[in-house]
Coordinates of C-alpha atoms and ligand atoms in Angstrom, one line a residue:
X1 CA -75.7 398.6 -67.0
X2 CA -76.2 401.3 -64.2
X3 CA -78.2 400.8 -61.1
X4 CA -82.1 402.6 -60.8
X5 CA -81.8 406.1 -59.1
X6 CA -83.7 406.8 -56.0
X7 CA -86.1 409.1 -58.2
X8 CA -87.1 406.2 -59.9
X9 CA -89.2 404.8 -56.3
X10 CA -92.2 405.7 -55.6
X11 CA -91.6 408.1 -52.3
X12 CA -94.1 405.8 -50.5
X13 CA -92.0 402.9 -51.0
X14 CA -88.6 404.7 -50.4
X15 CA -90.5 406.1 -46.8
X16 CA -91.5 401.9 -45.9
X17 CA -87.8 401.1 -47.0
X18 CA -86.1 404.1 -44.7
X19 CA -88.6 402.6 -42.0
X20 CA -87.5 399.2 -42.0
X21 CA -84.0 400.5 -41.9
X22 CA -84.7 402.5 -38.8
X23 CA -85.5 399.5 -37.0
X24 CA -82.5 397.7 -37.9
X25 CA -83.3 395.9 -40.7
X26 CA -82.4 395.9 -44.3
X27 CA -84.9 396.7 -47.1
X28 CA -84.2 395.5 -50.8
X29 CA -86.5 396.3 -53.8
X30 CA -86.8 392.4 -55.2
X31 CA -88.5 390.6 -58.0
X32 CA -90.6 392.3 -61.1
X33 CA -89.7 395.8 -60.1
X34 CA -85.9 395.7 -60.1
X35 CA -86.4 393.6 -63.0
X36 CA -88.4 396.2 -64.3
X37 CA -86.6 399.3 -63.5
X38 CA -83.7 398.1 -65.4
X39 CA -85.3 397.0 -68.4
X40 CA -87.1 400.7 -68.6
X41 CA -90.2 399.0 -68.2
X42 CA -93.6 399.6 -66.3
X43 CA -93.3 398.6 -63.1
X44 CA -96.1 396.6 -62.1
X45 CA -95.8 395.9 -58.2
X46 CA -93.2 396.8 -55.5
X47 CA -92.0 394.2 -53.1
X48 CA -89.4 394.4 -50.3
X49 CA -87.6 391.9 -49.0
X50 CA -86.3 392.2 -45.3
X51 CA -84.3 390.5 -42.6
X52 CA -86.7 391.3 -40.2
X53 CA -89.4 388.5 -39.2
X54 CA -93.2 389.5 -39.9
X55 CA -94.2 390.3 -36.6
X56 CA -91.8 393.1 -35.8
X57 CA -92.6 394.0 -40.0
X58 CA -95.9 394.4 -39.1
X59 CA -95.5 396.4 -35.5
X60 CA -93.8 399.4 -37.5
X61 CA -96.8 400.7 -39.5
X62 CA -100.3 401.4 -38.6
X63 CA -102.2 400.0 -41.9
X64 CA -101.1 396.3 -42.3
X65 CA -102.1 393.3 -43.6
X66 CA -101.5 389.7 -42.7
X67 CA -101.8 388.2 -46.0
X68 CA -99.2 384.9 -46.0
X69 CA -97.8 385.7 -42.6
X70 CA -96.7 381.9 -42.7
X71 CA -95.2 382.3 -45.7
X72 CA -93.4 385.7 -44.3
X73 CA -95.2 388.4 -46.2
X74 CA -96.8 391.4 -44.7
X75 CA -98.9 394.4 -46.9
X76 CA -97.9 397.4 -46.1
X77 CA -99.8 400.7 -46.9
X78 CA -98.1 403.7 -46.1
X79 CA -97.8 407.2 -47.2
X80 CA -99.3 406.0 -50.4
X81 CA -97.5 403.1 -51.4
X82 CA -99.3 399.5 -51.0
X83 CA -96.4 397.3 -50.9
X84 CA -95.3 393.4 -50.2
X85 CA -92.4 393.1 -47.4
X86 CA -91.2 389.6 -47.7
X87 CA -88.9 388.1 -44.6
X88 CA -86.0 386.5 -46.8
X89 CA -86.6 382.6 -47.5
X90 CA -85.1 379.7 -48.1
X91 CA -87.7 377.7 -49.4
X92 CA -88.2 373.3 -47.9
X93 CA -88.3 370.8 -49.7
X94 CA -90.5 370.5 -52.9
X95 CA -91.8 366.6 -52.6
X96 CA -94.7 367.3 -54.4
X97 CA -93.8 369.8 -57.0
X98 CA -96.2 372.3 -56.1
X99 CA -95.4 374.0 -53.0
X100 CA -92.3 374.2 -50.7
X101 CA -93.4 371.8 -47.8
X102 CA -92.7 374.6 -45.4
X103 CA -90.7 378.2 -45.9
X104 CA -88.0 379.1 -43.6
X105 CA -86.3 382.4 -42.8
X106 CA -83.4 383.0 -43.1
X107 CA -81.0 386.4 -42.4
X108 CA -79.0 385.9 -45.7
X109 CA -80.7 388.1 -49.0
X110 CA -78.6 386.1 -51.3
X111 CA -80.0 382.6 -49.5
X112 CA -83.5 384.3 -50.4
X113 CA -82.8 385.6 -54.3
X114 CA -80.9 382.1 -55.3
X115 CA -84.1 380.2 -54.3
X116 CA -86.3 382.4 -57.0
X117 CA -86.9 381.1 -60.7
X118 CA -84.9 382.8 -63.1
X119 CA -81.8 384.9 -62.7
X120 CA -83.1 388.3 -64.2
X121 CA -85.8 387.9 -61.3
X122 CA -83.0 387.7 -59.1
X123 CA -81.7 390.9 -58.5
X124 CA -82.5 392.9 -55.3
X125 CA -81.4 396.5 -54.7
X126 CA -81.5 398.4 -51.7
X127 CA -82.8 402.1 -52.9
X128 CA -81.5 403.5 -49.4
X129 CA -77.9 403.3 -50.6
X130 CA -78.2 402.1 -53.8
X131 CA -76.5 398.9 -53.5
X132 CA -77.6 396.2 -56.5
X133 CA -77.0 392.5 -55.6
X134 CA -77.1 389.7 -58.2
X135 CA -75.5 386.3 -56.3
X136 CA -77.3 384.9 -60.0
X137 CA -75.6 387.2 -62.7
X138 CA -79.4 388.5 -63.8
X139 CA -77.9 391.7 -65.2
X140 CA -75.2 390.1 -67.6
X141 CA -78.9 388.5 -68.7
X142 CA -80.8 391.2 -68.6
X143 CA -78.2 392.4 -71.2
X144 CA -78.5 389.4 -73.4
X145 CA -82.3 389.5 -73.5
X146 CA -82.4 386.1 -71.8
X147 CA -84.5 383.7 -69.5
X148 CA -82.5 381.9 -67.3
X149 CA -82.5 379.1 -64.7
X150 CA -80.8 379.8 -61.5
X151 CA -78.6 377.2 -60.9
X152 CA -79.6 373.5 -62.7
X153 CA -82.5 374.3 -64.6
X154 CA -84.0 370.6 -64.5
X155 CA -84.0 370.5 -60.5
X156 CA -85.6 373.8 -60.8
X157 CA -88.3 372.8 -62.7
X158 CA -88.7 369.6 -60.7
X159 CA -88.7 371.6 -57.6
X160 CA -92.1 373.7 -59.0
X161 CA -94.0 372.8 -62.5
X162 CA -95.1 376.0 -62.6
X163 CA -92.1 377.1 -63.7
X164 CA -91.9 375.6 -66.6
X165 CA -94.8 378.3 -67.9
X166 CA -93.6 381.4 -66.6
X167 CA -90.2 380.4 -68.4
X168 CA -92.2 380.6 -71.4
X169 CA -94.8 383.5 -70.1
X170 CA -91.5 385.8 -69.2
X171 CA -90.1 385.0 -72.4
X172 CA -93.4 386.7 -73.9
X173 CA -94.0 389.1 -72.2
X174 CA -90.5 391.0 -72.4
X175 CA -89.8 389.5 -75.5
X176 CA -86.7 387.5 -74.7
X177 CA -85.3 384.3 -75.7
X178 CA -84.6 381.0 -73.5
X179 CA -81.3 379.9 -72.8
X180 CA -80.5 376.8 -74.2
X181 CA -80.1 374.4 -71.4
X182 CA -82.8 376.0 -69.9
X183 CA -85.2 375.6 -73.1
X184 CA -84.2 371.9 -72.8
X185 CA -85.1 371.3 -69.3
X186 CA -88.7 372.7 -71.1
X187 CA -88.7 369.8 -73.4
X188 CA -87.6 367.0 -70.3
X189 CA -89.6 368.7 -67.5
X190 CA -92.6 369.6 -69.5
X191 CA -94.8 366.2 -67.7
X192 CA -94.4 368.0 -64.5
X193 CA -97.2 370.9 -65.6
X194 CA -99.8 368.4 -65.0
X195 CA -98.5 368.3 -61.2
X196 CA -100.1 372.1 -60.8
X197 CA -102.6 373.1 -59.8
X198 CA -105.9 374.5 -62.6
X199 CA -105.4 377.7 -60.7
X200 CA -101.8 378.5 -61.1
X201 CA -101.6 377.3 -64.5
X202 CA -105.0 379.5 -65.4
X203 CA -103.3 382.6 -63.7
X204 CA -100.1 381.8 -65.7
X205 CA -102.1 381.4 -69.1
X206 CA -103.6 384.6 -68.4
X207 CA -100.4 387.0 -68.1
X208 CA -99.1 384.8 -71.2
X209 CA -102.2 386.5 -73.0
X210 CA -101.6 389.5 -72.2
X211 CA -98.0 389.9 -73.8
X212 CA -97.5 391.7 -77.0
X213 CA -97.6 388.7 -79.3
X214 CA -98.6 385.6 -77.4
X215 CA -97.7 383.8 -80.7
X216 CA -94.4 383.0 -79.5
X217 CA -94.8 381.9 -76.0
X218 CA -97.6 379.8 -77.3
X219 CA -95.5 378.1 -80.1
X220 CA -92.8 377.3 -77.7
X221 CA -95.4 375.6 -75.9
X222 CA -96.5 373.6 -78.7
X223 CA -92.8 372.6 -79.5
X224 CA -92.1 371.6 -75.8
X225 CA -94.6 369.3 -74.9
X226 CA -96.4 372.0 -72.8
X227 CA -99.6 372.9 -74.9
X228 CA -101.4 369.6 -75.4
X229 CA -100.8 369.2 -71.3
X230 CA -102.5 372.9 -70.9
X231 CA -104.3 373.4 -74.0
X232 CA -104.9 370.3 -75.8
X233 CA -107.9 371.8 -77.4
X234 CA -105.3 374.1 -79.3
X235 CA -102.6 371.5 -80.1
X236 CA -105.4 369.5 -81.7
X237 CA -105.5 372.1 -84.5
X238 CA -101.4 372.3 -85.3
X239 CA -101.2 370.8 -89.1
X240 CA -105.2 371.0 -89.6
X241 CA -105.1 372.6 -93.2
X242 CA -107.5 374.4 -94.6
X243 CA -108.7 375.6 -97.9
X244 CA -108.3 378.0 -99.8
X245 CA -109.0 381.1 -98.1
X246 CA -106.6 380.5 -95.6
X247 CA -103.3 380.6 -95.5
X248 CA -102.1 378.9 -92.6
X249 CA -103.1 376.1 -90.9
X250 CA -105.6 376.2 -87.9
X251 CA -103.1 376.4 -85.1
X252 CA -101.0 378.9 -86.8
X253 CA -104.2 380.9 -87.7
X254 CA -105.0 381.0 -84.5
X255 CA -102.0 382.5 -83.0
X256 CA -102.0 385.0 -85.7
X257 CA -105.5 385.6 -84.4
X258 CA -104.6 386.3 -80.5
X259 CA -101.2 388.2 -82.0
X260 CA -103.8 390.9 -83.8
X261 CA -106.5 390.8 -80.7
X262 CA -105.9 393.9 -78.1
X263 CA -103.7 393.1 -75.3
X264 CA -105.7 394.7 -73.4
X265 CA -109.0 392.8 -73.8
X266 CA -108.4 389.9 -72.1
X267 CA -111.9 387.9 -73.1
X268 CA -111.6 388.9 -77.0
X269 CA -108.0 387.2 -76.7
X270 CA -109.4 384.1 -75.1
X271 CA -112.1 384.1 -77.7
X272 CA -109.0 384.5 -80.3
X273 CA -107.4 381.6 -78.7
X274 CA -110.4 379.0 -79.2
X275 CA -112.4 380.4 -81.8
X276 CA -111.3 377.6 -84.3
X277 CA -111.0 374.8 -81.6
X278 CA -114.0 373.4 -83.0
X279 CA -112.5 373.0 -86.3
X280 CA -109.9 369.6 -86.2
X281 CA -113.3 367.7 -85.4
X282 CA -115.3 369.1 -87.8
X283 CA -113.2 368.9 -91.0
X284 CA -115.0 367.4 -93.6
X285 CA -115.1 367.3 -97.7
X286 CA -117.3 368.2 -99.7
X287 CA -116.7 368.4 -103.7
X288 CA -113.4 368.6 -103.1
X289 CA -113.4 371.9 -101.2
X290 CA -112.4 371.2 -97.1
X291 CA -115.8 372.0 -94.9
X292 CA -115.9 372.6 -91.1
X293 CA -119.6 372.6 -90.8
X294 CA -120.7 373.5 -87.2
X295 CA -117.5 374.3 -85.7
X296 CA -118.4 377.2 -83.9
X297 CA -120.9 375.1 -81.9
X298 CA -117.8 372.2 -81.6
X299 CA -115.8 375.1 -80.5
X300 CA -118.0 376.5 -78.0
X301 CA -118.7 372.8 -76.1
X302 CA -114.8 373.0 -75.8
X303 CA -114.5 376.3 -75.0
X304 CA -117.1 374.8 -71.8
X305 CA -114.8 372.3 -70.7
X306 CA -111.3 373.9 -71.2
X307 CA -112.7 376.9 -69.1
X308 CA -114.5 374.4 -66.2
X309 CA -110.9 372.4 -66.1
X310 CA -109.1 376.0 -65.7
X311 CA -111.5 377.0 -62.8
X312 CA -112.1 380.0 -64.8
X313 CA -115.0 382.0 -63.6
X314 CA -118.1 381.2 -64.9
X315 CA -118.8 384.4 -66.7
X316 CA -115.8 384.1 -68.7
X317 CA -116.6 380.8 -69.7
X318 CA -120.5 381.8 -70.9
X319 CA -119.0 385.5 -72.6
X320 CA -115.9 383.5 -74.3
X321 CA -118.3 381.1 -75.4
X322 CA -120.9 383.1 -76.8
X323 CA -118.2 384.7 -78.8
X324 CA -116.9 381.2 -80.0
X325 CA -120.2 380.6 -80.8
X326 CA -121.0 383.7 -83.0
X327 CA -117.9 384.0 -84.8
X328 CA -119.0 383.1 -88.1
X329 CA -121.5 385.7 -89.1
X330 CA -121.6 386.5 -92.4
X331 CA -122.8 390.1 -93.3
X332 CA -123.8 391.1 -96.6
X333 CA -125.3 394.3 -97.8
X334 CA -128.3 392.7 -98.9
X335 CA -129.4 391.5 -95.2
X336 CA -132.8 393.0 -94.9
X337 CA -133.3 395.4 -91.5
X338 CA -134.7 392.2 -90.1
X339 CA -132.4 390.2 -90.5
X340 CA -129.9 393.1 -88.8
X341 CA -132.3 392.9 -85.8
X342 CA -132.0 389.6 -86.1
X343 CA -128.5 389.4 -85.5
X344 CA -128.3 392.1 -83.1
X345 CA -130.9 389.8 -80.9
X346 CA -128.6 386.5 -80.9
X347 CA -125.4 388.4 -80.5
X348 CA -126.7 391.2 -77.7
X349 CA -125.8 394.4 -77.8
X350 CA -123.1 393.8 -75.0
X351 CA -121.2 391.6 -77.0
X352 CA -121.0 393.4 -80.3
X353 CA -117.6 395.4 -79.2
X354 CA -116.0 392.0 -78.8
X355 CA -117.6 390.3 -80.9
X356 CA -116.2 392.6 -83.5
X357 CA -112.9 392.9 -82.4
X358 CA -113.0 389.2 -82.6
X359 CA -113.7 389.5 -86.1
X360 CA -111.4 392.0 -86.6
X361 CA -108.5 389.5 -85.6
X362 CA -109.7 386.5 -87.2
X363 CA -109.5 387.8 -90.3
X364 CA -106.1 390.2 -89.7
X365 CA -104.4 386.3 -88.4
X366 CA -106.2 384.9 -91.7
X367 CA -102.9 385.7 -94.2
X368 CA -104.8 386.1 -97.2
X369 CA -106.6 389.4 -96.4
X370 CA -105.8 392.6 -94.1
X371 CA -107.2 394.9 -91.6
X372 CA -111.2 396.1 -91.3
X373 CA -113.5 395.3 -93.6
X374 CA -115.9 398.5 -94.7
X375 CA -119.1 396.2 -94.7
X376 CA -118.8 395.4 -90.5
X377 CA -118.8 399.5 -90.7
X378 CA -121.9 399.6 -92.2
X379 CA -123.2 396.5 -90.3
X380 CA -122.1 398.5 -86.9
X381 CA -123.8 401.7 -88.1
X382 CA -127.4 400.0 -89.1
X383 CA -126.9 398.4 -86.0
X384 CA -126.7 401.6 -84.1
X385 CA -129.7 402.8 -85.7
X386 CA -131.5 400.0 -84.8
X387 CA -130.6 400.5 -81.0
X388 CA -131.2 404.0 -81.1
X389 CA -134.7 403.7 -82.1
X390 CA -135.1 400.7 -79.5
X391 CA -136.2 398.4 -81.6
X392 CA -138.3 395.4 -80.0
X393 CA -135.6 392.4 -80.1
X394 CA -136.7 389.5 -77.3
X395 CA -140.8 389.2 -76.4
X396 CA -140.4 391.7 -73.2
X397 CA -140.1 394.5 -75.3
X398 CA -143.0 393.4 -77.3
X399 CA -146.3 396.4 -76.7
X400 CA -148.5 394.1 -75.1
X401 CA -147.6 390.9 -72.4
X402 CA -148.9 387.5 -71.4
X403 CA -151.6 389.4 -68.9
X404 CA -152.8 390.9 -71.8
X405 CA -153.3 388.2 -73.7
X406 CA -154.3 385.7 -71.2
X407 CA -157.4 388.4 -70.9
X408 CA -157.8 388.8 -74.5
X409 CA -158.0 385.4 -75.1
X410 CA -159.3 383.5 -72.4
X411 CA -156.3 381.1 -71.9
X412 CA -154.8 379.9 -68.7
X413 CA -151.2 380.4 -68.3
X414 CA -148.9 377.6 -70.1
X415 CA -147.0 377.0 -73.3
X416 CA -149.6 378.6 -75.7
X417 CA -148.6 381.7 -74.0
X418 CA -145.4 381.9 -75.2
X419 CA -145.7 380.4 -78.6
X420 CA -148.5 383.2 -79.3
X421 CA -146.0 385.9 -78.5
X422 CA -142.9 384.2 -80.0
X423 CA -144.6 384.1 -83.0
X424 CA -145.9 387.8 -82.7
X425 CA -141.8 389.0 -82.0
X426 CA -141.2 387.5 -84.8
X427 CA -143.4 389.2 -86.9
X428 CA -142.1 392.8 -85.0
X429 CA -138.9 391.6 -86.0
X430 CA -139.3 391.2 -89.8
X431 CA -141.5 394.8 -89.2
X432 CA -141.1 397.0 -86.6
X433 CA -144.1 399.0 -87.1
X434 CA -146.4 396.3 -85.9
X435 CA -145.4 396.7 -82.2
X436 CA -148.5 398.2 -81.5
X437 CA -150.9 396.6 -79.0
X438 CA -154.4 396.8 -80.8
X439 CA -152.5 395.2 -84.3
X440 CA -150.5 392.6 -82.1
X441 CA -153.8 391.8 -80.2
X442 CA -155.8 391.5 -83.0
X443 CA -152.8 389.0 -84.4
X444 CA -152.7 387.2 -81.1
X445 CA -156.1 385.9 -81.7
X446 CA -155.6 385.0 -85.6
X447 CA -152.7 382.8 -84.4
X448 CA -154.6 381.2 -81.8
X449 CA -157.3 380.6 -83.2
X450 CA -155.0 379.1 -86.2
X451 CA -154.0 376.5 -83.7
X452 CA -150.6 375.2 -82.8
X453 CA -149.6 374.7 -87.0
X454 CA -151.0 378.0 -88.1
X455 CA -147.7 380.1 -87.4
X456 CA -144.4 380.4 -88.2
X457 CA -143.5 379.2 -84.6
X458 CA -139.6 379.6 -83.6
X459 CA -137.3 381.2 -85.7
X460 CA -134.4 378.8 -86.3
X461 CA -133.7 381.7 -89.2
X462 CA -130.8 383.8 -88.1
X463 CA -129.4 386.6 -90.6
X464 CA -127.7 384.3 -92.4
X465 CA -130.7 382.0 -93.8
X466 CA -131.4 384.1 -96.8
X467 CA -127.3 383.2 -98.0
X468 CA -126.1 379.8 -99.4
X469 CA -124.3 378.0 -96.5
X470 CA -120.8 378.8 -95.7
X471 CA -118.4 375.9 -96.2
X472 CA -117.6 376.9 -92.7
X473 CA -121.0 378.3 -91.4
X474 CA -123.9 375.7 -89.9
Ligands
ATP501 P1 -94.8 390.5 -63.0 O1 -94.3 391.8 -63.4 O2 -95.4 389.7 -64.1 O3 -95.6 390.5 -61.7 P2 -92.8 389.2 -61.3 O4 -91.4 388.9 -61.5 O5 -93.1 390.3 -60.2 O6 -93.5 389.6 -62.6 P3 -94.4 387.5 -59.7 O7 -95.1 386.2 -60.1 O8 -95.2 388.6 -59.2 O9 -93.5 387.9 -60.9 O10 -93.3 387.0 -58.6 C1 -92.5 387.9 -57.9 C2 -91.1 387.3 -57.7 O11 -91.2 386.1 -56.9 C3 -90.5 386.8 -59.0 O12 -89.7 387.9 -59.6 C4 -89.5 385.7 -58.5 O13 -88.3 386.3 -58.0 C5 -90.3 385.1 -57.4 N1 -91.2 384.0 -57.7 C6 -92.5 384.0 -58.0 N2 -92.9 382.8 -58.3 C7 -91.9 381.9 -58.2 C8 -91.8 380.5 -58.4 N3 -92.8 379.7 -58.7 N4 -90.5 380.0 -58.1 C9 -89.5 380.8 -57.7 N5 -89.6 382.1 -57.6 C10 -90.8 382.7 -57.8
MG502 MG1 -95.2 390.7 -59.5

């Protein structure tokens, strides 16, 4: 393999490394980016590692900042480049598998690469004079597409847990294999995950989704012990068959699923990954033919705790969800405009993209069928229409308010408020046409005057109550 050329640094980075030079220091491209560089890849981040200590780092540029001075890292921006300079380590004991108990610098790069994960992360060069170091052997690695241990993978893993998923995330993401002993300190080590902390882990999970296929990383999970400790929502569905419109059991579905989501849409992915979580509790029987009544709804109470436990943000957890929830829409031809309005008022508009894509992976990871379906064309384009002529979808965009019809009617604030115009959205629902305030007033007081039995109060009708139910559906 040959070593990067200088051309290959950004000039900002090169100008921080010829800095730290100047001062008597040495200045080594480390981690993801040397990786990177040699694998032809994307480079994500540059970080340096120096001799130098973080107070004489910091004293050479103007525009610093102190993020883990503790832990001997210093941001540089200059000329450009936003950068990491790391004072070489040699990381304390680990007595609690999470965290070094304290860091200490050292003057020796090789002291500082041998105490990182896995060899091929291992390589430093300097792009000053184009020296490559590898105390680990990353490149012979690099060669053989491989994640590897340094030194004896189980202390490694006992050292930091967290390990033990980016073993599996790196694997993923540049599609590589595990090295055998290493793959087996997986299957011994894998207890020590439940050691780390929801935060790492989630952060971990998250650049595991985002590889080309997930599928793989999230099957060696499964076979390691790893998944039911992370996701136990997902190992719950490995072996839960199905009928016969599917081909592969739930778990495998499911990575089939996140394999065919866009990389790049991180929530449709997570929406991929739990979309069927509901099912291994709701598998039931009916005349012979396997049902999973309700599952979305299963599903989406587990999508609520898997996201609280994995401190993910709270907006995540209500969009993923939603989308959990909705899944299992059923469009037809035959749905009436209404019940397209219908649907485009449960879903919201902001959801459709994903909401879609989600469908479109679910049923490219199903194994019996393939690709887009014309009818969600059709379902998108009437839904289009329907937002382009503003169509009145939730009681605020109804032509008259609760003002109105406390004066029209003589009522006091309260509950017969909103039952009056819930009742009246309904009807602008199932005909747009009647959003007009003389016709809705004039129905405002039929309905009251009909008392609280007279209407069709609350639709618990979605698009989908003019169809048989779904085996699968409510
Ligand atoms: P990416 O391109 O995904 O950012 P990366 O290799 O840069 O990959 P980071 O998590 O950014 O990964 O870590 C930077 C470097 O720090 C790694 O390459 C590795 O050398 C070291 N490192 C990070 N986390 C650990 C860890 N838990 N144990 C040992 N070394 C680690
Ligand atoms: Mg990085």
């Amino acid at each position: 393999m040959i070593t990067p050329s200088r051309t290959e640094i950004p000039p900002g980075v090169l100008a921080i490394a010829t800095e730290l030079r100047s001062a008597g220091g040495q200045a080594w491209v480390v981690g993801g980016a040397i990786r990177d560089l040699l694998l032809g890849r994307p480079i994500n981040d540059w970080d340096l590692a120096t001799d130098l200590v973080p107070e004489v780092v910091a004293s050479l540029f103007r525009r610093t900042v102190e993020i883990g001075i503790r832990f001997g890292t210093v941001r540089v921006l200059y000329r450009g480049a936003d950068c990491e300079v790391t004072t070489f380590r040699r990381d304390g004991l680990y007595t609690d598998a999470r965290r070094p108990d304290d860091v200490s610098f050292t003057g020796s790069l090789d002291e500082d690469l041998v105490r990182r994960d896995f060899t091929v992360n291992a390589l430093a060069w300097d792009p000053v004079d184009g020296r490559l170091e590898d105390p680990a052997d990353g490149r012979a690695d690099l060669d053989a597409r491989l994640i590897r241990a340094v030194g004896e993978p189980v202390a490694r893993f006992t050292e930091d847990g967290l390990r033990l998923l980016r073993a599996v995330r790196f694997a993923a993401q540049l599609d590589f294999h595990i090295e055998p002993a290493t793959y087996r300190a997986l299957l011994i080590c894998a207890p020590r995950i439940e050691r780390i902390s929801p935060e790492r882990v989630r952060e971990e999970l998250d650049r595991l989704l985002q590889a080309p296929r997930p599928s793989a990383a999230l099957a060696v999970l499964h076979e390691t012990g790893l998944l039911r400790r992370v996701l136990p929502e997902l190992a719950a569905c490995y072996g839960v068959t199905q009928n016969k419109h599917h081909a592969f059991d739930v778990f495998h579905h499911t990575l089939a699923a996140v394999d065919a989501a866009p990389p790049e849409r991180r929530l449709v992915r997570l929406a991929a990954l739990f979309h069927d979580t509901g099912k291994p509790r709701t598998r039931g029987e009916k005349h012979g033919v396997t049902t999973f009544y309700a599952h979305q709804s299963a599903g989406r109470r587990l999508v609520d705790s898997a996201f609280r436990r994995l401190r993910y943000p709270n907006e995540d957890r209500e969009r993923v969800g939603h989308l959990v929830q909705q899944h299992m829409f059923h469009y037809r031809p035959e749905w009436t405009d209404a019940a397209v309005r219908r649907f485009l008022r449960d879903v919201g508009e902001e959801h459709l993209d994903d909401l879609f894509a989600l469908r479109a992976a679910d049923s490219a990871g199903n194994g019996t069928r393939r690709g887009a379906t014309p009818e969600l064309d059709e379902l998108r384009r009437r839904i289009a229409f329907e937002v382009e002529r503003r169509s009145a979808l939730t009681v605020r965009d109804l032509a008259i308010d609760g003002h109105d019809l406390m004066r029209e009617l003589l009522i006091m604030p309260g509950p017969e408020l909103g039952r009056i115009l819930r009742a009246l959205l309904e009807e602008v629902l199932d005909d747009p046409e009647r959003n007009e305030r003389e016709a809705l007033l004039g129905r405002a007081r039929e309905i009251h005057a009909g008392g609280p039995d007279a209407d069709v109060d609350a639709d618990s009708s979605g698009p989908g109550s003019e169809e048989l139910p779904h085996p699968e559906g409510e």
